[in-house]
Amino acid sequence: MSAAVEKYVLHWGEMGTRWGTNRTVSQIQAILYLSPHPLRADEIVDLLSVARSNVSTSIRELQSYGLVQMTHTLGDRRDYFESPHDVWELFRVIIEQRKQRELNPTLAMLKDCAAEVDAEDETDPITKERIKNMLAFFESTNDWYEQISKIPTGTLTKLMALGAKITKLIKP
Amino acid sequence: MSAAVEKYVLHWGEMGTRWGTNRTVSQIQAILYLSPHPLRADEIVDLLSVARSNVSTSIRELQSYGLVQMTHTLGDRRDYFESPHDVWELFRVIIEQRKQRELNPTLAMLKDCAAEVDAEDETDPITKERIKNMLAFFESTNDWYEQISKIPTGTLTKLMALGAKITKLIKP
DNA sequence: CTCTTGTTTCAGTTTAGACCGAAACTACGC
DNA sequence: GCGTAGTTTCGGTCTAAACTGAAACAAGAG
């Protein structure tokens, strides 16, 4: 592993903990993304110096996200793993994961709370209002995401390139 | 504290740990957001059952983000605290924090790595390409954010309401 | 049957961070 | 000077989670 690759992998591992997964999972994703060829689990063990069992379960987790595919070559029954190399695909998966971890549970909680304060007289009306405002915000964010996530990558990159110019289309 | 408020505060605290702060900080933000009137630090101590020192440092952190303002009343020199009640303002602050914690360091790392592999012959060309692709993605995301963050709330809500319809303006 | 490849489980260790509570400090008002 | 209000610091404790390493297991190849 070159110094640059090592730096990348270590950083990615650190960031992973802020993105909802653990260090090993994101380090494996990093090394698979960077590797010029698919890797075997035991190669990952050597490269990252982690336990075999850890690699096994981490790969399983990545597979469940669609961030790792298994490949084989003729005459070799060992499993090789690789990551998608399209950054947009990676990005979509990460966003989707975070939505499920962060947005969905909060949305559910807010719906609960809103229903609860409606049927009750204990909570201050101002507080009730605040809860409902927050719920409305999360609902519209959720709706927005549902729509945006269906837009093909090519269109999205164009939209992003437009940036703030997009407001000129809407303002008048 | 009513049952609904307690549920909200506890959940917000849990989520906070996924949003880059600790539980106490986000619980305080939650209770200040929901409270019909500004609260004193010692009231927060009672409501959340946390140490006074913890409240003090947490409020300081929230103030540094702009998520807490101090207020006073005549003839009372005690400090009262309140949170902005505009959900969009809260949202902007949270996003900005996350950008600083997640995007900026990664962008810096990627720039480092890209420069490093340029000056070196050890790393596989494919790997070099992957690093540069990732850098390009983070740079465009960063540029996009810089522009979007300057758009006033009213325009942003209109944009969000448009949702996927926005693509019809760009496609042809 | 045996070797290789791989998974799964689980008790035990390690680590990072949050949190507590005491103590020492500033600053203001009466 | 004394009480009130608040901050800051810091050693100590607690906890959740990641990770290890060993063991038991499955399943195909020769």
PDB file of N, CA and C in Angstrom, chain A residues 2-5 7-8 11 15 18-19 33-36 85 87-88 91 98 101-102 105-106 109-110 112-113 116-117 122-124 127 130-131 133-134 137 140-141 144 147 151 155 159-160 162-164 166-167 170, chain B residues 2-5 7-8 11 15 18-19 33-36 85 87-88 91 98 101-102 105-106 109-110 112-113 116-117 122-124 127 130-131 134 137 140-141 144 147 151 155 159-160 162-164 166-167 170:
ATOM      1  N   SER A   2       0.672   2.107  -0.969  1.00  0.00           N
ATOM      2  CA  SER A   2       1.455   3.345  -0.995  1.00  0.00           C
ATOM      3  C   SER A   2       0.991   4.278   0.120  1.00  0.00           C
ATOM      4  N   ALA A   3       1.838   5.270   0.407  1.00  0.00           N
ATOM      5  CA  ALA A   3       1.527   6.192   1.507  1.00  0.00           C
ATOM      6  C   ALA A   3       0.194   6.901   1.280  1.00  0.00           C
ATOM      7  N   ALA A   4      -0.053   7.308   0.034  1.00  0.00           N
ATOM      8  CA  ALA A   4      -1.285   8.034  -0.277  1.00  0.00           C
ATOM      9  C   ALA A   4      -2.507   7.148  -0.036  1.00  0.00           C
ATOM     10  N   VAL A   5      -2.393   5.899  -0.494  1.00  0.00           N
ATOM     11  CA  VAL A   5      -3.516   4.973  -0.316  1.00  0.00           C
ATOM     12  C   VAL A   5      -3.768   4.730   1.170  1.00  0.00           C
ATOM     13  N   LYS A   7      -3.122   6.733   3.609  1.00  0.00           N
ATOM     14  CA  LYS A   7      -3.746   7.944   4.171  1.00  0.00           C
ATOM     15  C   LYS A   7      -5.244   7.965   3.872  1.00  0.00           C
ATOM     16  N   TYR A   8      -5.563   7.673   2.621  1.00  0.00           N
ATOM     17  CA  TYR A   8      -6.956   7.635   2.186  1.00  0.00           C
ATOM     18  C   TYR A   8      -7.758   6.643   3.015  1.00  0.00           C
ATOM     19  N   HIS A  11      -8.204   7.720   6.651  1.00  0.00           N
ATOM     20  CA  HIS A  11      -9.164   8.823   6.753  1.00  0.00           C
ATOM     21  C   HIS A  11     -10.591   8.336   6.532  1.00  0.00           C
ATOM     22  N   MET A  15     -13.838   8.708   8.957  1.00  0.00           N
ATOM     23  CA  MET A  15     -15.079   9.327   8.517  1.00  0.00           C
ATOM     24  C   MET A  15     -16.254   8.353   8.635  1.00  0.00           C
ATOM     25  N   ARG A  18     -18.427   8.577  11.386  1.00  0.00           N
ATOM     26  CA  ARG A  18     -19.376   9.697  11.382  1.00  0.00           C
ATOM     27  C   ARG A  18     -20.489   9.489  10.367  1.00  0.00           C
ATOM     28  N   TRP A  19     -20.327   8.501   9.531  1.00  0.00           N
ATOM     29  CA  TRP A  19     -21.337   8.250   8.508  1.00  0.00           C
ATOM     30  C   TRP A  19     -22.231   7.077   8.854  1.00  0.00           C
ATOM     31  N   TYR A  33     -12.501   0.194  -3.249  1.00  0.00           N
ATOM     32  CA  TYR A  33     -12.710   1.256  -4.240  1.00  0.00           C
ATOM     33  C   TYR A  33     -11.397   1.595  -4.947  1.00  0.00           C
ATOM     34  N   LEU A  34     -10.324   1.652  -4.179  1.00  0.00           N
ATOM     35  CA  LEU A  34      -9.044   2.076  -4.746  1.00  0.00           C
ATOM     36  C   LEU A  34      -8.298   0.972  -5.484  1.00  0.00           C
ATOM     37  N   SER A  35      -8.520  -0.254  -5.076  1.00  0.00           N
ATOM     38  CA  SER A  35      -7.744  -1.357  -5.649  1.00  0.00           C
ATOM     39  C   SER A  35      -7.971  -1.510  -7.149  1.00  0.00           C
ATOM     40  N   PRO A  36      -6.901  -1.660  -7.915  1.00  0.00           N
ATOM     41  CA  PRO A  36      -7.018  -1.844  -9.365  1.00  0.00           C
ATOM     42  C   PRO A  36      -7.654  -3.180  -9.743  1.00  0.00           C
ATOM     43  N   HIS A  85     -17.219   1.552  -8.817  1.00  0.00           N
ATOM     44  CA  HIS A  85     -16.221   2.613  -8.962  1.00  0.00           C
ATOM     45  C   HIS A  85     -16.829   3.938  -9.365  1.00  0.00           C
ATOM     46  N   VAL A  87     -18.514   7.079  -8.363  1.00  0.00           N
ATOM     47  CA  VAL A  87     -18.690   7.805  -7.106  1.00  0.00           C
ATOM     48  C   VAL A  87     -20.145   8.165  -6.840  1.00  0.00           C
ATOM     49  N   TRP A  88     -20.909   8.408  -7.885  1.00  0.00           N
ATOM     50  CA  TRP A  88     -22.308   8.748  -7.684  1.00  0.00           C
ATOM     51  C   TRP A  88     -23.090   7.578  -7.122  1.00  0.00           C
ATOM     52  N   PHE A  91     -22.262   7.417  -3.537  1.00  0.00           N
ATOM     53  CA  PHE A  91     -22.937   8.513  -2.861  1.00  0.00           C
ATOM     54  C   PHE A  91     -24.411   8.196  -2.600  1.00  0.00           C
ATOM     55  N   ARG A  98     -28.126   6.756   5.279  1.00  0.00           N
ATOM     56  CA  ARG A  98     -28.279   7.784   6.298  1.00  0.00           C
ATOM     57  C   ARG A  98     -29.724   8.190   6.455  1.00  0.00           C
ATOM     58  N   ARG A 101     -31.269   5.694   8.633  1.00  0.00           N
ATOM     59  CA  ARG A 101     -30.795   5.732  10.010  1.00  0.00           C
ATOM     60  C   ARG A 101     -31.210   6.992  10.744  1.00  0.00           C
ATOM     61  N   GLU A 102     -31.310   8.106   9.992  1.00  0.00           N
ATOM     62  CA  GLU A 102     -31.496   9.387  10.652  1.00  0.00           C
ATOM     63  C   GLU A 102     -32.862   9.997  10.391  1.00  0.00           C
ATOM     64  N   PRO A 105     -36.403   7.300  11.325  1.00  0.00           N
ATOM     65  CA  PRO A 105     -36.801   7.163  12.725  1.00  0.00           C
ATOM     66  C   PRO A 105     -37.317   8.475  13.319  1.00  0.00           C
ATOM     67  N   THR A 106     -36.694   9.589  12.924  1.00  0.00           N
ATOM     68  CA  THR A 106     -37.130  10.878  13.464  1.00  0.00           C
ATOM     69  C   THR A 106     -38.513  11.236  12.948  1.00  0.00           C
ATOM     70  N   MET A 109     -40.942   9.277  14.930  1.00  0.00           N
ATOM     71  CA  MET A 109     -41.074   9.839  16.275  1.00  0.00           C
ATOM     72  C   MET A 109     -41.949  11.088  16.257  1.00  0.00           C
ATOM     73  N   LEU A 110     -41.702  11.951  15.267  1.00  0.00           N
ATOM     74  CA  LEU A 110     -42.446  13.206  15.199  1.00  0.00           C
ATOM     75  C   LEU A 110     -43.936  12.955  14.946  1.00  0.00           C
ATOM     76  N   ASP A 112     -45.575  10.306  15.868  1.00  0.00           N
ATOM     77  CA  ASP A 112     -46.058   9.838  17.173  1.00  0.00           C
ATOM     78  C   ASP A 112     -46.373  11.008  18.084  1.00  0.00           C
ATOM     79  N   CYS A 113     -45.390  11.874  18.232  1.00  0.00           N
ATOM     80  CA  CYS A 113     -45.535  13.000  19.158  1.00  0.00           C
ATOM     81  C   CYS A 113     -46.685  13.903  18.747  1.00  0.00           C
ATOM     82  N   GLU A 116     -49.835  12.366  19.617  1.00  0.00           N
ATOM     83  CA  GLU A 116     -49.991  12.313  21.071  1.00  0.00           C
ATOM     84  C   GLU A 116     -50.444  13.661  21.646  1.00  0.00           C
ATOM     85  N   VAL A 117     -49.804  14.737  21.203  1.00  0.00           N
ATOM     86  CA  VAL A 117     -50.164  16.034  21.771  1.00  0.00           C
ATOM     87  C   VAL A 117     -51.547  16.495  21.303  1.00  0.00           C
ATOM     88  N   GLU A 122     -52.025  18.404  28.240  1.00  0.00           N
ATOM     89  CA  GLU A 122     -50.951  18.696  29.186  1.00  0.00           C
ATOM     90  C   GLU A 122     -49.892  19.631  28.595  1.00  0.00           C
ATOM     91  N   THR A 123     -49.659  19.478  27.304  1.00  0.00           N
ATOM     92  CA  THR A 123     -48.566  20.202  26.646  1.00  0.00           C
ATOM     93  C   THR A 123     -48.983  21.611  26.247  1.00  0.00           C
ATOM     94  N   ASP A 124     -48.098  22.557  26.450  1.00  0.00           N
ATOM     95  CA  ASP A 124     -48.349  23.944  26.065  1.00  0.00           C
ATOM     96  C   ASP A 124     -48.640  24.058  24.561  1.00  0.00           C
ATOM     97  N   THR A 127     -45.659  24.682  22.399  1.00  0.00           N
ATOM     98  CA  THR A 127     -44.854  23.469  22.209  1.00  0.00           C
ATOM     99  C   THR A 127     -45.478  22.561  21.154  1.00  0.00           C
ATOM    100  N   ARG A 130     -44.620  23.837  17.833  1.00  0.00           N
ATOM    101  CA  ARG A 130     -43.225  23.590  17.465  1.00  0.00           C
ATOM    102  C   ARG A 130     -43.047  22.166  16.957  1.00  0.00           C
ATOM    103  N   ILE A 131     -43.666  21.235  17.651  1.00  0.00           N
ATOM    104  CA  ILE A 131     -43.567  19.838  17.229  1.00  0.00           C
ATOM    105  C   ILE A 131     -44.123  19.683  15.820  1.00  0.00           C
ATOM    106  N   ASN A 133     -44.413  21.973  13.502  1.00  0.00           N
ATOM    107  CA  ASN A 133     -43.524  22.612  12.525  1.00  0.00           C
ATOM    108  C   ASN A 133     -42.361  21.698  12.145  1.00  0.00           C
ATOM    109  N   MET A 134     -41.799  21.088  13.158  1.00  0.00           N
ATOM    110  CA  MET A 134     -40.670  20.194  12.896  1.00  0.00           C
ATOM    111  C   MET A 134     -41.116  19.005  12.052  1.00  0.00           C
ATOM    112  N   PHE A 137     -41.488  20.014   8.477  1.00  0.00           N
ATOM    113  CA  PHE A 137     -40.183  20.142   7.831  1.00  0.00           C
ATOM    114  C   PHE A 137     -39.629  18.780   7.425  1.00  0.00           C
ATOM    115  N   SER A 140     -41.534  17.325   4.469  1.00  0.00           N
ATOM    116  CA  SER A 140     -41.220  17.883   3.146  1.00  0.00           C
ATOM    117  C   SER A 140     -39.808  17.481   2.709  1.00  0.00           C
ATOM    118  N   THR A 141     -38.900  17.392   3.666  1.00  0.00           N
ATOM    119  CA  THR A 141     -37.563  16.905   3.309  1.00  0.00           C
ATOM    120  C   THR A 141     -37.635  15.480   2.777  1.00  0.00           C
ATOM    121  N   TRP A 144     -39.129  15.423  -0.679  1.00  0.00           N
ATOM    122  CA  TRP A 144     -38.142  15.933  -1.623  1.00  0.00           C
ATOM    123  C   TRP A 144     -37.128  14.843  -1.959  1.00  0.00           C
ATOM    124  N   GLN A 147     -38.303  12.114  -4.295  1.00  0.00           N
ATOM    125  CA  GLN A 147     -38.329  12.504  -5.711  1.00  0.00           C
ATOM    126  C   GLN A 147     -36.930  12.588  -6.303  1.00  0.00           C
ATOM    127  N   ILE A 151     -34.101  10.617  -9.746  1.00  0.00           N
ATOM    128  CA  ILE A 151     -33.533  11.304 -10.913  1.00  0.00           C
ATOM    129  C   ILE A 151     -32.229  10.627 -11.330  1.00  0.00           C
ATOM    130  N   THR A 155     -28.691  13.693 -15.086  1.00  0.00           N
ATOM    131  CA  THR A 155     -29.504  14.887 -14.852  1.00  0.00           C
ATOM    132  C   THR A 155     -29.084  15.585 -13.563  1.00  0.00           C
ATOM    133  N   LEU A 159     -27.845  19.396 -12.817  1.00  0.00           N
ATOM    134  CA  LEU A 159     -28.500  20.253 -11.830  1.00  0.00           C
ATOM    135  C   LEU A 159     -27.478  20.862 -10.881  1.00  0.00           C
ATOM    136  N   MET A 160     -26.547  20.008 -10.429  1.00  0.00           N
ATOM    137  CA  MET A 160     -25.544  20.490  -9.487  1.00  0.00           C
ATOM    138  C   MET A 160     -24.634  21.530 -10.135  1.00  0.00           C
ATOM    139  N   LEU A 162     -25.456  23.575 -12.365  1.00  0.00           N
ATOM    140  CA  LEU A 162     -26.210  24.833 -12.411  1.00  0.00           C
ATOM    141  C   LEU A 162     -26.041  25.603 -11.106  1.00  0.00           C
ATOM    142  N   GLY A 163     -26.114  24.870 -10.017  1.00  0.00           N
ATOM    143  CA  GLY A 163     -25.930  25.492  -8.709  1.00  0.00           C
ATOM    144  C   GLY A 163     -26.984  26.552  -8.440  1.00  0.00           C
ATOM    145  N   ALA A 164     -26.536  27.706  -7.996  1.00  0.00           N
ATOM    146  CA  ALA A 164     -27.464  28.762  -7.589  1.00  0.00           C
ATOM    147  C   ALA A 164     -28.204  29.368  -8.773  1.00  0.00           C
ATOM    148  N   ILE A 166     -29.994  28.015 -10.653  1.00  0.00           N
ATOM    149  CA  ILE A 166     -31.308  27.397 -10.718  1.00  0.00           C
ATOM    150  C   ILE A 166     -32.383  28.355 -10.211  1.00  0.00           C
ATOM    151  N   THR A 167     -32.005  29.217  -9.279  1.00  0.00           N
ATOM    152  CA  THR A 167     -33.005  30.118  -8.704  1.00  0.00           C
ATOM    153  C   THR A 167     -33.520  31.126  -9.728  1.00  0.00           C
ATOM    154  N   ILE A 170     -36.634  29.992 -11.185  1.00  0.00           N
ATOM    155  CA  ILE A 170     -37.814  29.922 -10.326  1.00  0.00           C
ATOM    156  C   ILE A 170     -38.274  31.294  -9.861  1.00  0.00           C
TER     157      ILE A 170
ATOM    158  N   SER B   2     -44.209  16.921  29.537  1.00  0.00           N
ATOM    159  CA  SER B   2     -45.224  15.945  29.132  1.00  0.00           C
ATOM    160  C   SER B   2     -44.552  14.753  28.463  1.00  0.00           C
ATOM    161  N   ALA B   3     -45.307  13.677  28.348  1.00  0.00           N
ATOM    162  CA  ALA B   3     -44.766  12.428  27.779  1.00  0.00           C
ATOM    163  C   ALA B   3     -44.240  12.656  26.367  1.00  0.00           C
ATOM    164  N   ALA B   4     -44.985  13.434  25.581  1.00  0.00           N
ATOM    165  CA  ALA B   4     -44.583  13.671  24.194  1.00  0.00           C
ATOM    166  C   ALA B   4     -43.262  14.447  24.136  1.00  0.00           C
ATOM    167  N   VAL B   5     -43.155  15.461  24.987  1.00  0.00           N
ATOM    168  CA  VAL B   5     -41.934  16.257  25.006  1.00  0.00           C
ATOM    169  C   VAL B   5     -40.756  15.395  25.430  1.00  0.00           C
ATOM    170  N   LYS B   7     -40.408  12.211  25.047  1.00  0.00           N
ATOM    171  CA  LYS B   7     -40.072  11.328  23.921  1.00  0.00           C
ATOM    172  C   LYS B   7     -39.232  12.072  22.878  1.00  0.00           C
ATOM    173  N   TYR B   8     -39.680  13.269  22.564  1.00  0.00           N
ATOM    174  CA  TYR B   8     -38.970  14.117  21.590  1.00  0.00           C
ATOM    175  C   TYR B   8     -37.533  14.362  22.044  1.00  0.00           C
ATOM    176  N   HIS B  11     -35.347  11.208  21.956  1.00  0.00           N
ATOM    177  CA  HIS B  11     -35.021  10.835  20.583  1.00  0.00           C
ATOM    178  C   HIS B  11     -33.995  11.793  19.977  1.00  0.00           C
ATOM    179  N   MET B  15     -30.379  10.946  18.325  1.00  0.00           N
ATOM    180  CA  MET B  15     -30.008  11.351  16.961  1.00  0.00           C
ATOM    181  C   MET B  15     -28.769  12.238  16.971  1.00  0.00           C
ATOM    182  N   ARG B  18     -25.597  10.887  16.198  1.00  0.00           N
ATOM    183  CA  ARG B  18     -25.353  10.586  14.783  1.00  0.00           C
ATOM    184  C   ARG B  18     -25.140  11.853  13.975  1.00  0.00           C
ATOM    185  N   TRP B  19     -25.405  12.989  14.585  1.00  0.00           N
ATOM    186  CA  TRP B  19     -25.278  14.245  13.868  1.00  0.00           C
ATOM    187  C   TRP B  19     -24.015  14.983  14.261  1.00  0.00           C
ATOM    188  N   TYR B  33     -35.811  24.358  22.086  1.00  0.00           N
ATOM    189  CA  TYR B  33     -36.665  24.552  20.913  1.00  0.00           C
ATOM    190  C   TYR B  33     -38.144  24.406  21.302  1.00  0.00           C
ATOM    191  N   LEU B  34     -38.426  23.440  22.136  1.00  0.00           N
ATOM    192  CA  LEU B  34     -39.819  23.147  22.478  1.00  0.00           C
ATOM    193  C   LEU B  34     -40.386  24.062  23.554  1.00  0.00           C
ATOM    194  N   SER B  35     -39.528  24.550  24.417  1.00  0.00           N
ATOM    195  CA  SER B  35     -40.023  25.340  25.552  1.00  0.00           C
ATOM    196  C   SER B  35     -40.748  26.611  25.113  1.00  0.00           C
ATOM    197  N   PRO B  36     -41.921  26.875  25.688  1.00  0.00           N
ATOM    198  CA  PRO B  36     -42.676  28.082  25.342  1.00  0.00           C
ATOM    199  C   PRO B  36     -41.981  29.365  25.821  1.00  0.00           C
ATOM    200  N   HIS B  85     -36.497  29.356  16.619  1.00  0.00           N
ATOM    201  CA  HIS B  85     -37.668  28.495  16.430  1.00  0.00           C
ATOM    202  C   HIS B  85     -37.975  28.240  14.970  1.00  0.00           C
ATOM    203  N   VAL B  87     -37.320  26.297  11.903  1.00  0.00           N
ATOM    204  CA  VAL B  87     -36.696  25.011  11.605  1.00  0.00           C
ATOM    205  C   VAL B  87     -35.650  25.124  10.498  1.00  0.00           C
ATOM    206  N   TRP B  88     -35.847  26.042   9.576  1.00  0.00           N
ATOM    207  CA  TRP B  88     -34.870  26.196   8.496  1.00  0.00           C
ATOM    208  C   TRP B  88     -33.542  26.726   9.008  1.00  0.00           C
ATOM    209  N   PHE B  91     -31.827  23.893  10.629  1.00  0.00           N
ATOM    210  CA  PHE B  91     -31.346  23.011   9.579  1.00  0.00           C
ATOM    211  C   PHE B  91     -30.053  23.526   8.951  1.00  0.00           C
ATOM    212  N   ARG B  98     -22.059  19.887   9.853  1.00  0.00           N
ATOM    213  CA  ARG B  98     -21.704  18.598   9.274  1.00  0.00           C
ATOM    214  C   ARG B  98     -20.743  18.772   8.116  1.00  0.00           C
ATOM    215  N   ARG B 101     -17.393  19.177   9.598  1.00  0.00           N
ATOM    216  CA  ARG B 101     -16.886  17.977  10.241  1.00  0.00           C
ATOM    217  C   ARG B 101     -16.601  16.853   9.255  1.00  0.00           C
ATOM    218  N   GLU B 102     -17.390  16.796   8.193  1.00  0.00           N
ATOM    219  CA  GLU B 102     -17.328  15.639   7.310  1.00  0.00           C
ATOM    220  C   GLU B 102     -16.751  15.972   5.940  1.00  0.00           C
ATOM    221  N   PRO B 105     -12.717  18.118   5.982  1.00  0.00           N
ATOM    222  CA  PRO B 105     -11.514  17.312   6.214  1.00  0.00           C
ATOM    223  C   PRO B 105     -11.263  16.315   5.089  1.00  0.00           C
ATOM    224  N   THR B 106     -12.328  15.748   4.562  1.00  0.00           N
ATOM    225  CA  THR B 106     -12.157  14.770   3.495  1.00  0.00           C
ATOM    226  C   THR B 106     -11.641  15.445   2.225  1.00  0.00           C
ATOM    227  N   MET B 109      -8.003  15.999   2.701  1.00  0.00           N
ATOM    228  CA  MET B 109      -7.274  14.739   2.561  1.00  0.00           C
ATOM    229  C   MET B 109      -7.144  14.352   1.097  1.00  0.00           C
ATOM    230  N   LEU B 110      -8.226  14.497   0.347  1.00  0.00           N
ATOM    231  CA  LEU B 110      -8.208  14.089  -1.059  1.00  0.00           C
ATOM    232  C   LEU B 110      -7.245  14.954  -1.864  1.00  0.00           C
ATOM    233  N   ASP B 112      -4.576  16.411  -0.693  1.00  0.00           N
ATOM    234  CA  ASP B 112      -3.264  15.895  -0.294  1.00  0.00           C
ATOM    235  C   ASP B 112      -2.893  14.659  -1.102  1.00  0.00           C
ATOM    236  N   CYS B 113      -3.793  13.705  -1.083  1.00  0.00           N
ATOM    237  CA  CYS B 113      -3.523  12.423  -1.741  1.00  0.00           C
ATOM    238  C   CYS B 113      -3.299  12.624  -3.238  1.00  0.00           C
ATOM    239  N   GLU B 116      -0.016  14.023  -3.830  1.00  0.00           N
ATOM    240  CA  GLU B 116       1.018  13.037  -3.494  1.00  0.00           C
ATOM    241  C   GLU B 116       1.202  11.999  -4.606  1.00  0.00           C
ATOM    242  N   VAL B 117       0.120  11.477  -5.109  1.00  0.00           N
ATOM    243  CA  VAL B 117       0.251  10.449  -6.139  1.00  0.00           C
ATOM    244  C   VAL B 117       0.757  11.027  -7.462  1.00  0.00           C
ATOM    245  N   GLU B 122       4.734   5.034  -7.286  1.00  0.00           N
ATOM    246  CA  GLU B 122       4.483   3.779  -6.573  1.00  0.00           C
ATOM    247  C   GLU B 122       3.052   3.284  -6.763  1.00  0.00           C
ATOM    248  N   THR B 123       2.131   4.241  -6.851  1.00  0.00           N
ATOM    249  CA  THR B 123       0.708   3.909  -6.882  1.00  0.00           C
ATOM    250  C   THR B 123       0.249   3.545  -8.296  1.00  0.00           C
ATOM    251  N   ASP B 124      -0.582   2.532  -8.373  1.00  0.00           N
ATOM    252  CA  ASP B 124      -1.143   2.084  -9.645  1.00  0.00           C
ATOM    253  C   ASP B 124      -1.930   3.224 -10.310  1.00  0.00           C
ATOM    254  N   THR B 127      -5.555   3.361  -9.515  1.00  0.00           N
ATOM    255  CA  THR B 127      -5.815   3.903  -8.180  1.00  0.00           C
ATOM    256  C   THR B 127      -5.725   5.423  -8.179  1.00  0.00           C
ATOM    257  N   ARG B 130      -8.833   6.813  -9.497  1.00  0.00           N
ATOM    258  CA  ARG B 130      -9.948   6.713  -8.544  1.00  0.00           C
ATOM    259  C   ARG B 130      -9.891   7.823  -7.520  1.00  0.00           C
ATOM    260  N   ILE B 131      -8.695   8.093  -7.047  1.00  0.00           N
ATOM    261  CA  ILE B 131      -8.531   9.174  -6.069  1.00  0.00           C
ATOM    262  C   ILE B 131      -8.970  10.498  -6.679  1.00  0.00           C
ATOM    263  N   MET B 134     -12.731  10.788  -6.987  1.00  0.00           N
ATOM    264  CA  MET B 134     -13.362  11.092  -5.706  1.00  0.00           C
ATOM    265  C   MET B 134     -13.162  12.551  -5.343  1.00  0.00           C
ATOM    266  N   PHE B 137     -15.507  14.739  -7.281  1.00  0.00           N
ATOM    267  CA  PHE B 137     -16.865  14.659  -6.731  1.00  0.00           C
ATOM    268  C   PHE B 137     -17.019  15.543  -5.501  1.00  0.00           C
ATOM    269  N   SER B 140     -17.021  19.239  -6.435  1.00  0.00           N
ATOM    270  CA  SER B 140     -18.249  19.773  -7.011  1.00  0.00           C
ATOM    271  C   SER B 140     -19.356  19.824  -5.960  1.00  0.00           C
ATOM    272  N   THR B 141     -19.360  18.850  -5.066  1.00  0.00           N
ATOM    273  CA  THR B 141     -20.333  18.900  -3.968  1.00  0.00           C
ATOM    274  C   THR B 141     -20.105  20.143  -3.115  1.00  0.00           C
ATOM    275  N   TRP B 144     -21.196  23.256  -4.943  1.00  0.00           N
ATOM    276  CA  TRP B 144     -22.655  23.301  -4.954  1.00  0.00           C
ATOM    277  C   TRP B 144     -23.184  23.802  -3.616  1.00  0.00           C
ATOM    278  N   GLN B 147     -22.860  27.522  -2.982  1.00  0.00           N
ATOM    279  CA  GLN B 147     -23.858  28.335  -3.672  1.00  0.00           C
ATOM    280  C   GLN B 147     -25.233  28.206  -3.026  1.00  0.00           C
ATOM    281  N   ILE B 151     -28.625  30.864  -0.736  1.00  0.00           N
ATOM    282  CA  ILE B 151     -29.986  31.121  -1.201  1.00  0.00           C
ATOM    283  C   ILE B 151     -30.911  31.343   0.003  1.00  0.00           C
ATOM    284  N   THR B 155     -36.807  31.059  -1.079  1.00  0.00           N
ATOM    285  CA  THR B 155     -36.533  30.496  -2.402  1.00  0.00           C
ATOM    286  C   THR B 155     -36.266  28.991  -2.308  1.00  0.00           C
ATOM    287  N   LEU B 159     -38.034  25.801  -4.123  1.00  0.00           N
ATOM    288  CA  LEU B 159     -37.269  24.817  -4.890  1.00  0.00           C
ATOM    289  C   LEU B 159     -37.597  23.395  -4.435  1.00  0.00           C
ATOM    290  N   MET B 160     -37.668  23.241  -3.117  1.00  0.00           N
ATOM    291  CA  MET B 160     -37.953  21.902  -2.593  1.00  0.00           C
ATOM    292  C   MET B 160     -39.353  21.444  -2.976  1.00  0.00           C
ATOM    293  N   LEU B 162     -40.904  22.217  -5.580  1.00  0.00           N
ATOM    294  CA  LEU B 162     -40.854  21.796  -6.984  1.00  0.00           C
ATOM    295  C   LEU B 162     -40.429  20.344  -7.098  1.00  0.00           C
ATOM    296  N   GLY B 163     -39.431  19.988  -6.297  1.00  0.00           N
ATOM    297  CA  GLY B 163     -38.966  18.600  -6.297  1.00  0.00           C
ATOM    298  C   GLY B 163     -38.457  18.171  -7.654  1.00  0.00           C
ATOM    299  N   ALA B 164     -38.920  17.020  -8.087  1.00  0.00           N
ATOM    300  CA  ALA B 164     -38.407  16.435  -9.321  1.00  0.00           C
ATOM    301  C   ALA B 164     -38.853  17.219 -10.554  1.00  0.00           C
ATOM    302  N   ILE B 166     -38.304  20.027 -11.181  1.00  0.00           N
ATOM    303  CA  ILE B 166     -37.206  20.915 -11.556  1.00  0.00           C
ATOM    304  C   ILE B 166     -36.481  20.388 -12.796  1.00  0.00           C
ATOM    305  N   THR B 167     -36.478  19.070 -12.953  1.00  0.00           N
ATOM    306  CA  THR B 167     -35.746  18.491 -14.077  1.00  0.00           C
ATOM    307  C   THR B 167     -36.385  18.855 -15.411  1.00  0.00           C
ATOM    308  N   ILE B 170     -34.789  21.727 -16.929  1.00  0.00           N
ATOM    309  CA  ILE B 170     -33.400  21.573 -17.383  1.00  0.00           C
ATOM    310  C   ILE B 170     -33.269  20.602 -18.547  1.00  0.00           C
TER     311      ILE B 170
END
